[in-house]
Tab-separated table of C-alpha atoms and ligand atoms in Angstrom:
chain	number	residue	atom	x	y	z
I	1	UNK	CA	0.000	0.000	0.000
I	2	UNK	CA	1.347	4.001	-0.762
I	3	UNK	CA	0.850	6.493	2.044
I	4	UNK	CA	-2.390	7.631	2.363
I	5	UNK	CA	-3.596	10.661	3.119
I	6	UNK	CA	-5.838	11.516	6.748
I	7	UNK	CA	-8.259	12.459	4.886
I	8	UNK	CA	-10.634	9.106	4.994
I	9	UNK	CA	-8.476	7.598	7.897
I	10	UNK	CA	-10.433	11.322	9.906
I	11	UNK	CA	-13.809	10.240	8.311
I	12	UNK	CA	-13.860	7.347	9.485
I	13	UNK	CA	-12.572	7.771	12.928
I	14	UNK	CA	-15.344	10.740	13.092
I	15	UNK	CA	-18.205	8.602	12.188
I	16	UNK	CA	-16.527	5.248	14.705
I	17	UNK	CA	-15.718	7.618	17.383
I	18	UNK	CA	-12.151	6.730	17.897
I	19	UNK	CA	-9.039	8.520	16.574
I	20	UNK	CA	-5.758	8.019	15.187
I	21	UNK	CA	-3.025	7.924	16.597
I	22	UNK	CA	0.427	10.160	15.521
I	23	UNK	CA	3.820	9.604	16.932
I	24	UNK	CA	6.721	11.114	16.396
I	25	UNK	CA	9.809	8.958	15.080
I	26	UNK	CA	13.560	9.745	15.140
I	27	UNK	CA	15.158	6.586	14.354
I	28	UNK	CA	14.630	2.957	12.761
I	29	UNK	CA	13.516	1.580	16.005
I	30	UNK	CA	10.801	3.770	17.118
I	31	UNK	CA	9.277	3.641	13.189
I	32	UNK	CA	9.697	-0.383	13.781
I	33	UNK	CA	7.755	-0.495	17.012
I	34	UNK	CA	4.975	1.867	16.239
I	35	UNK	CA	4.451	0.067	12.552
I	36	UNK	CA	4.973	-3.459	14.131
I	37	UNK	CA	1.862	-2.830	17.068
I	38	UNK	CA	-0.018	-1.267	14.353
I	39	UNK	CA	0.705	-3.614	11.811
I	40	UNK	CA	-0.665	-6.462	14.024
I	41	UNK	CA	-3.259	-4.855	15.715
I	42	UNK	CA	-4.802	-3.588	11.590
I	43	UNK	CA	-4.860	-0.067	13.032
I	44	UNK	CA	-4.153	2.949	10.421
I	45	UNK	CA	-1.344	5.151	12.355
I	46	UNK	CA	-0.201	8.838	11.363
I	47	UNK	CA	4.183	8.784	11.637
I	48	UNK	CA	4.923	12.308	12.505
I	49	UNK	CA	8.194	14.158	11.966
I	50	UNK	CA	9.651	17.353	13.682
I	51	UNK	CA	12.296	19.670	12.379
I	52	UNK	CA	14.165	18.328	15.205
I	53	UNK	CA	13.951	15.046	13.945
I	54	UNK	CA	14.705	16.051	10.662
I	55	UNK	CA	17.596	17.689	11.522
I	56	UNK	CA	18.685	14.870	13.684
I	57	UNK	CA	18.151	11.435	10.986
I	58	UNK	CA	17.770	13.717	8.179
I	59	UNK	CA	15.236	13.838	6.025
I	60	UNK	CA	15.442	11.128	3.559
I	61	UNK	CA	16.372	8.485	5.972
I	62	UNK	CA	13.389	9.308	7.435
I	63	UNK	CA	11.164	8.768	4.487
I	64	UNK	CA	12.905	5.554	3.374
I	65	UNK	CA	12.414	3.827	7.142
I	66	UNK	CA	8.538	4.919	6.846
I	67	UNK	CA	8.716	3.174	3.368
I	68	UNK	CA	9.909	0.352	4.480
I	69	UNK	CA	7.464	0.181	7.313
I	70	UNK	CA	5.073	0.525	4.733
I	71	UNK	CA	6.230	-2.864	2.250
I	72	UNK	CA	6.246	-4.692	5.776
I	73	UNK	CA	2.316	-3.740	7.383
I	74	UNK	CA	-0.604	-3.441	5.660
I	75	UNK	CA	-1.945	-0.919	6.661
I	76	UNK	CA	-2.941	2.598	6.372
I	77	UNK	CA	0.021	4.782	6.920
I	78	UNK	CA	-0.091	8.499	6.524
I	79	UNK	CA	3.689	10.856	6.705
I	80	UNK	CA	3.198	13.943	8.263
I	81	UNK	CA	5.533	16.816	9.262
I	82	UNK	CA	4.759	17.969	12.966
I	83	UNK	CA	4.765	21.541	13.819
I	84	UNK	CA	5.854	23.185	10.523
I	85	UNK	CA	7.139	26.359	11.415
I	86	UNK	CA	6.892	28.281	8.203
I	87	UNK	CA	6.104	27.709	4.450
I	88	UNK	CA	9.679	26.878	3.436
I	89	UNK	CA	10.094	24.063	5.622
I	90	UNK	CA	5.996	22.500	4.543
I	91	UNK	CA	7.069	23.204	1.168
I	92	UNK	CA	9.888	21.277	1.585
I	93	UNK	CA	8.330	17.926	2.730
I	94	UNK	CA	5.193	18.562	0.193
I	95	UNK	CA	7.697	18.071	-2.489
I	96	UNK	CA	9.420	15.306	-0.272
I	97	UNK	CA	7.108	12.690	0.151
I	98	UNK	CA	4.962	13.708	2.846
I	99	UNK	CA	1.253	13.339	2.430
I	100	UNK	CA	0.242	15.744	5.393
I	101	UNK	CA	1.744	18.443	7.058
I	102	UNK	CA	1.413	20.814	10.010
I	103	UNK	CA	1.603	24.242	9.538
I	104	UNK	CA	1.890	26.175	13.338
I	105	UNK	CA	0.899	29.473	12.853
I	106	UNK	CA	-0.458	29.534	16.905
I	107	UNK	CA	2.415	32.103	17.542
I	108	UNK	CA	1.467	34.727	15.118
I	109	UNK	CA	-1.645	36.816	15.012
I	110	UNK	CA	-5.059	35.570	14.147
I	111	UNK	CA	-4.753	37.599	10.520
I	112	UNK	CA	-0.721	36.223	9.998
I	113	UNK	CA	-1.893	32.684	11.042
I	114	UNK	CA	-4.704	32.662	8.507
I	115	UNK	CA	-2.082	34.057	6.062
I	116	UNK	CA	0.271	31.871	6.480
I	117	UNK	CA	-1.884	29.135	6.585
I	118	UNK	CA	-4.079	29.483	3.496
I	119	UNK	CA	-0.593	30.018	1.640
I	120	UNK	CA	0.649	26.382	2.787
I	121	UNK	CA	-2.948	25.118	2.065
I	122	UNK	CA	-2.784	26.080	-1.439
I	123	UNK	CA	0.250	24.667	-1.973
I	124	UNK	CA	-0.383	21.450	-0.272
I	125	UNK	CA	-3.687	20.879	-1.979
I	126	UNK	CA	-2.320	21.566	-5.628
I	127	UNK	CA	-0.151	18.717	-4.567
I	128	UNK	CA	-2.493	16.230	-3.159
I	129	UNK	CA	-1.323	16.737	0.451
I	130	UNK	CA	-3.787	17.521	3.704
I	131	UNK	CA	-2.840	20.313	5.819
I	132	UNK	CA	-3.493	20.705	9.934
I	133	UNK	CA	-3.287	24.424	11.585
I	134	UNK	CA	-4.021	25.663	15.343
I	135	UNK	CA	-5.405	27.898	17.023
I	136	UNK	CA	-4.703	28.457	20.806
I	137	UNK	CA	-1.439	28.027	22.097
I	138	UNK	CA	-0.177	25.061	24.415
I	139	UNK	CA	2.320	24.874	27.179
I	140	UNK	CA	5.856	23.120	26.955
I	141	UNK	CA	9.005	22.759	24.816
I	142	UNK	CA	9.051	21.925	21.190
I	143	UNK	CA	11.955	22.580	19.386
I	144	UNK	CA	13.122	25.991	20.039
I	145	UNK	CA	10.047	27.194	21.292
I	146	UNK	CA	9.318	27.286	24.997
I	147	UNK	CA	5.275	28.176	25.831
I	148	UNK	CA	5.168	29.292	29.940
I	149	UNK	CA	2.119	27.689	31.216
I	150	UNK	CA	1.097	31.601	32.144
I	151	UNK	CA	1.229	32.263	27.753
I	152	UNK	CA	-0.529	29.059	26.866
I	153	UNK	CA	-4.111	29.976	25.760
I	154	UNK	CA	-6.903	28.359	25.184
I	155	UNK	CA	-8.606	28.154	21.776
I	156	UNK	CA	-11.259	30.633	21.374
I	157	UNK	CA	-14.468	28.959	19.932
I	158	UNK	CA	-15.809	31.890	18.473
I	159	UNK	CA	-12.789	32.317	15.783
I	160	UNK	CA	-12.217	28.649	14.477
I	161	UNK	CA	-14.917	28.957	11.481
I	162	UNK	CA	-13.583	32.173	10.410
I	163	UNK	CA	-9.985	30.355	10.125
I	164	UNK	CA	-11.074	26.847	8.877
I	165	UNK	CA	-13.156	28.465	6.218
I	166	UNK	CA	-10.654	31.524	5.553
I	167	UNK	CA	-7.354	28.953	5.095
I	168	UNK	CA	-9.323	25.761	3.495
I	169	UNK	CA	-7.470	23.721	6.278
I	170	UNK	CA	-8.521	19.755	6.093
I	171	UNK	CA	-7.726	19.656	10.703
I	172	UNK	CA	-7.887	21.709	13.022
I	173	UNK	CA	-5.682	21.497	16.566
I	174	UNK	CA	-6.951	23.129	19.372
I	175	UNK	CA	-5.731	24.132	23.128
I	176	UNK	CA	-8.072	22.755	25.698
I	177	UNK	CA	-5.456	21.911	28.303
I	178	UNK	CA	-2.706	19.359	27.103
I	179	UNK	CA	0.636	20.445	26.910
I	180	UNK	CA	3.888	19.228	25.353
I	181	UNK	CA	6.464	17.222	27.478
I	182	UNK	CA	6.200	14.791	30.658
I	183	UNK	CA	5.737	17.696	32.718
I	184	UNK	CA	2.044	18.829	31.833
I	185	UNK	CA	0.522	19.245	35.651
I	186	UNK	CA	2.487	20.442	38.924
I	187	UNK	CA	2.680	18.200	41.745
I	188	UNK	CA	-0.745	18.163	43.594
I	189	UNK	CA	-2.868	19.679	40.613
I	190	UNK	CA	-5.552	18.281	39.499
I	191	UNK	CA	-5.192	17.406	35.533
I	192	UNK	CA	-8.016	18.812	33.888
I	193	UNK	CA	-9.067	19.419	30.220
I	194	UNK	CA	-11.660	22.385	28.899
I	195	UNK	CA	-14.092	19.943	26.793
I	196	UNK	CA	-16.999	22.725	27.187
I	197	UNK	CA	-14.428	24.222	24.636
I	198	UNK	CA	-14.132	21.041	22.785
I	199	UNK	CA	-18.034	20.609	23.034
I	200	UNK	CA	-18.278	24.272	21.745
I	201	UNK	CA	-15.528	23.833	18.807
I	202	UNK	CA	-17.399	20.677	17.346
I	203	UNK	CA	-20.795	22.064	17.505
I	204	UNK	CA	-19.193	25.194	15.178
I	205	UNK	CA	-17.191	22.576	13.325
I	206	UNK	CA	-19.605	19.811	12.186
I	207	UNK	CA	-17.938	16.970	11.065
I	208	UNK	CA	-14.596	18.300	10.987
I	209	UNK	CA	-11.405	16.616	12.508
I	210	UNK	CA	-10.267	18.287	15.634
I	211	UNK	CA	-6.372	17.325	16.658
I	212	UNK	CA	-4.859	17.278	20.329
I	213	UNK	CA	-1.359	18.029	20.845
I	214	UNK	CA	0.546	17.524	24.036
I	215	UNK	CA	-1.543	13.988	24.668
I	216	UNK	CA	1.352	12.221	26.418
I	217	UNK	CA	-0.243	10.291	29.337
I	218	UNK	CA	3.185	9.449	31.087
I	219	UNK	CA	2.948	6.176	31.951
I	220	UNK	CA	4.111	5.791	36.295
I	221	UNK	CA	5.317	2.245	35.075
I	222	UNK	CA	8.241	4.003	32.604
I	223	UNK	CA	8.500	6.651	35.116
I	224	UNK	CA	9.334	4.458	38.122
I	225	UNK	CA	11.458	2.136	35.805
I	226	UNK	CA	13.725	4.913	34.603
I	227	UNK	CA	14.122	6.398	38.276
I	228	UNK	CA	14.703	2.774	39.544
I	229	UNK	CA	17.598	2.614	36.614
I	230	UNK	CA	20.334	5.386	37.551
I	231	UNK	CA	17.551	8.054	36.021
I	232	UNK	CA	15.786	10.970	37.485
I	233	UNK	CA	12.390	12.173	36.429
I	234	UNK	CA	10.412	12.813	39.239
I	235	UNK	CA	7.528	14.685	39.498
I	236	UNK	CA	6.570	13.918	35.268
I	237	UNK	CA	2.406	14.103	35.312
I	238	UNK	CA	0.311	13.474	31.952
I	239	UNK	CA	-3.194	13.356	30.478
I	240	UNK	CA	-5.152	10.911	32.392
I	241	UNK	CA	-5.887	8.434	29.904
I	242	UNK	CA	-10.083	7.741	30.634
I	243	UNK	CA	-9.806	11.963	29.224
I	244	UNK	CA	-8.232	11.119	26.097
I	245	UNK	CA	-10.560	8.040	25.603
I	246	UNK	CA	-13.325	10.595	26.002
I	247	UNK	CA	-12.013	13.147	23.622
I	248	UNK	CA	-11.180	10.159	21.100
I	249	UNK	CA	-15.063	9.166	21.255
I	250	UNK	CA	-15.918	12.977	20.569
I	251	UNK	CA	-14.437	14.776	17.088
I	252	UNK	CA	-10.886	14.652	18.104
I	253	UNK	CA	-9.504	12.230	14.817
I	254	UNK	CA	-5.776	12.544	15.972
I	255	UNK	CA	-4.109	12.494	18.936
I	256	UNK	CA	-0.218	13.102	19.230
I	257	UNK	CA	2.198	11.156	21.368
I	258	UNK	CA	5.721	11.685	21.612
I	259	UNK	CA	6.402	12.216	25.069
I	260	UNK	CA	4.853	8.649	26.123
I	261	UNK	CA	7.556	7.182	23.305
I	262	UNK	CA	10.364	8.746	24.865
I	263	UNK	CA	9.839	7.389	28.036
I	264	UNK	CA	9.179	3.865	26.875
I	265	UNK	CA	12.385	3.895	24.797
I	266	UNK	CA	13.965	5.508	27.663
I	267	UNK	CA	13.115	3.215	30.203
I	268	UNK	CA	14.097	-0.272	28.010
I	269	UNK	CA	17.499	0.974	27.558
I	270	UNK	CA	18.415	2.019	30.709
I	271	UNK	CA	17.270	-1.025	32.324
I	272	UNK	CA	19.523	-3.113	29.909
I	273	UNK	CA	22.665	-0.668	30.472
I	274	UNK	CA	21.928	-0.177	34.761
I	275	UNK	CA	21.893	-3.966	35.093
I	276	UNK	CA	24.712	-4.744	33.031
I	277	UNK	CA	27.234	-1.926	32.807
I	278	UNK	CA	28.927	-4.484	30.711
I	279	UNK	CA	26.618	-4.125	27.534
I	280	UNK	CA	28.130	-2.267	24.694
I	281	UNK	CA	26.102	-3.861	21.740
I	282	UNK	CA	23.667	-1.370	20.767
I	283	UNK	CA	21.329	-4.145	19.577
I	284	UNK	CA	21.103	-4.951	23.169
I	285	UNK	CA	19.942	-1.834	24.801
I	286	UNK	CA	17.595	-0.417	21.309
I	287	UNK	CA	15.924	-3.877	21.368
I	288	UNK	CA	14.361	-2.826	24.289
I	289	UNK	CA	13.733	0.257	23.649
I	290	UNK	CA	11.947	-0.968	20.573
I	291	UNK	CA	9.943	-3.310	22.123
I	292	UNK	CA	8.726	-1.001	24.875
I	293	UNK	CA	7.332	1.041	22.157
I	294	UNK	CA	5.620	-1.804	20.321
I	295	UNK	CA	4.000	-2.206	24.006
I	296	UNK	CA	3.166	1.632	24.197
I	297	UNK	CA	1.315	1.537	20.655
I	298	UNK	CA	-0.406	-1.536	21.545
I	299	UNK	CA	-1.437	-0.065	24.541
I	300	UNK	CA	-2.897	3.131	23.451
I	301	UNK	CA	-4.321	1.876	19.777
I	302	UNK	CA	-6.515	-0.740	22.196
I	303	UNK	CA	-7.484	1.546	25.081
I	304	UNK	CA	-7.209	4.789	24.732
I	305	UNK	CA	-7.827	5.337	20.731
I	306	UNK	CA	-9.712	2.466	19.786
I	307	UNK	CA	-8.476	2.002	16.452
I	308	UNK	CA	-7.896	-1.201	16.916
I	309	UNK	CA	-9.323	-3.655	13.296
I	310	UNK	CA	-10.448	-0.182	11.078
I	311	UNK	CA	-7.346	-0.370	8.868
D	401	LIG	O1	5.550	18.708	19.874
D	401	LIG	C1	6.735	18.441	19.799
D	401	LIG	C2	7.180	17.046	19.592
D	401	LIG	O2	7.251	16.374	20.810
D	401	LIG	C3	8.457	17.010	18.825
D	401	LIG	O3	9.529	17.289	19.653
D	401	LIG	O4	10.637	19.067	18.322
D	401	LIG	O5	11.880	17.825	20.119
D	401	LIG	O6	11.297	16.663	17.985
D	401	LIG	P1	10.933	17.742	18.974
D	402	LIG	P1	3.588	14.978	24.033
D	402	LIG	O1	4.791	15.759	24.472
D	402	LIG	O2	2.514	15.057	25.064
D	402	LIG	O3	3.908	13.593	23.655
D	402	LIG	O4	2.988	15.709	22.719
D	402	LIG	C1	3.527	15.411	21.454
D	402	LIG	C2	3.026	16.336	20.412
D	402	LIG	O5	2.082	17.063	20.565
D	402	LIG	C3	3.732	16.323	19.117
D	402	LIG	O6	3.258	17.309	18.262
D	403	LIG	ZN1	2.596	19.106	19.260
């Protein structure tokens, strides 16, 4: 099977009320445990790729590994560049293989983020390629951008039909409360998501795919194994999973996971290296890390997206 675009992979998660899930990969191993659990578990997956990640396995390696992921599972698989900055770097993977791609204008102004928007969409369509925006800004790190929790803001319901009908944008992501990172809640706080805003988005939005960033649940079990393993992590809180369950059920169609991945990665090779300071074949340590991955996947495409059998 080619790449596919979201496009019917987000109407048909609308109509079966579950969504998609879209990690982020980095290297051969994380594309090989994410496509593996998917691959046996006939779920359609979104593989999502940063700048950071294309300036870390470069571009074209990147491509190739999905590829290859692609010959192995049959399934739906759809490429997708994660929090495009500007035009030049959408443009870019457009002409490079990509079948969707993020364009995050959520820094600018309402009128420069339609702008800039509807100028990638135009591109992207002539092409055959999907295109997400946002509106609202979360909290957290990605790449060089750093959002304070005090200038994360929430989306306001009132603009997105202005800016999904002013850009021709096929998703929309929106800020109701998740944030980037494995640090998303302070110690003590009660983790809590605006889906009144949600609610409010969909009913202006009908049948449109809504996409939640930041949806990292930060699994205790990775958390405790890393700490237990020479590492130090304390105090990382995520999105109670029963929350994301609920906004899968609802119009959110993807749902973005990196975080989560890290950890699970994280946590297999430390455990190999801490218990035997020995190890120096990287196959040793990466196979964990690998197969913690395929668990995560599994885990989240059976209870918390419910993708599970709609390849
Ligand atoms: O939202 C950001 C993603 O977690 C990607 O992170 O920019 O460090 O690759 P990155
Ligand atoms: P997490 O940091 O919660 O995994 O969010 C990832 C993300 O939103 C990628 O765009
Ligand atoms: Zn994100």
């Amino acid at each position: 099977m080619a790449l596919v675009t979201t496009k019917e992979m987000f109407g048909k998660a609308y109509e079966g009320g579950y969504a998609v899930g879209a990690f982020n990969v980095n290297n051969m191993e994380i594309v090989q445990g994410i496509t593996e659990a998917a691959g046996e578990l006939r779920s359609p997956v979104i593989l999502q790729v940063s700048a950071g990640a294309r300036k870390y396995a470069n571009h074209v390696y990147l491509v190739k590994l999905v590829e290859a992921a692609l010959e192995l599972n049959d399934i739906p698989i759809a490429l997708h560049l994660d929090h495009g900055a500007d035009f030049d770097i959408c443009k870019s993977c457009i002409d490079g293989g990509f079948t969707s791609v993020m364009i995050d204008g959520s820094h600018h102004s309402f009128e420069n983020n339609i702008e800039l928007t509807r100028r990638v969409v135009e591109y992207a369509h002539l092409k055959g390629v999907v295109v997400e925006g946002e509106l609202g800004q979360l909290a957290g790190i990605e790449d060089d951008v750093n959002v304070s929790a005090e200038n994360a803001s929430y989306t306001h319901p009132d603009e997105v039909e202005e800016f999904v009908s002013k850009t021709g944008v096929d998703s929309l992501a929106i800020a109701i409360g998740t944030s980037h990172g494995a640090f998303k809640f302070k110690p003590g706080q009660k983790p809590q998501l605006r889906f009144d805003i949600l609610d409010e988005v969909s009913k202006r939005l009908p049948n449109f795919p809504i996409v939640l960033h930041g949806a990292s649940s930060v699994s205790q079990e990775y958390v405790k194994t890393i700490q237990e393993n020479g590492g130090q992590l304390a105090d990382a809180i995520g999105i109670p999973e029963d929350m994301l369950r609920q906004a899968a059920r609802s119009a959110v169609c993807k749902i973005n996971i990196d975080s989560d991945l890290r950890l699970a990665m994280t946590a297999g090779v430390r455990k190999v290296l801490y218990n035997n300071p020995a190890a120096f074949d990287p196959r040793e340590y990466l196979k964990e890390g690998r197969a913690n991955v395929k668990a995560l996947v599994e885990h989240k495409i059976k209870n918390v997206l419910g993708s599970e059998n709609k390849a």
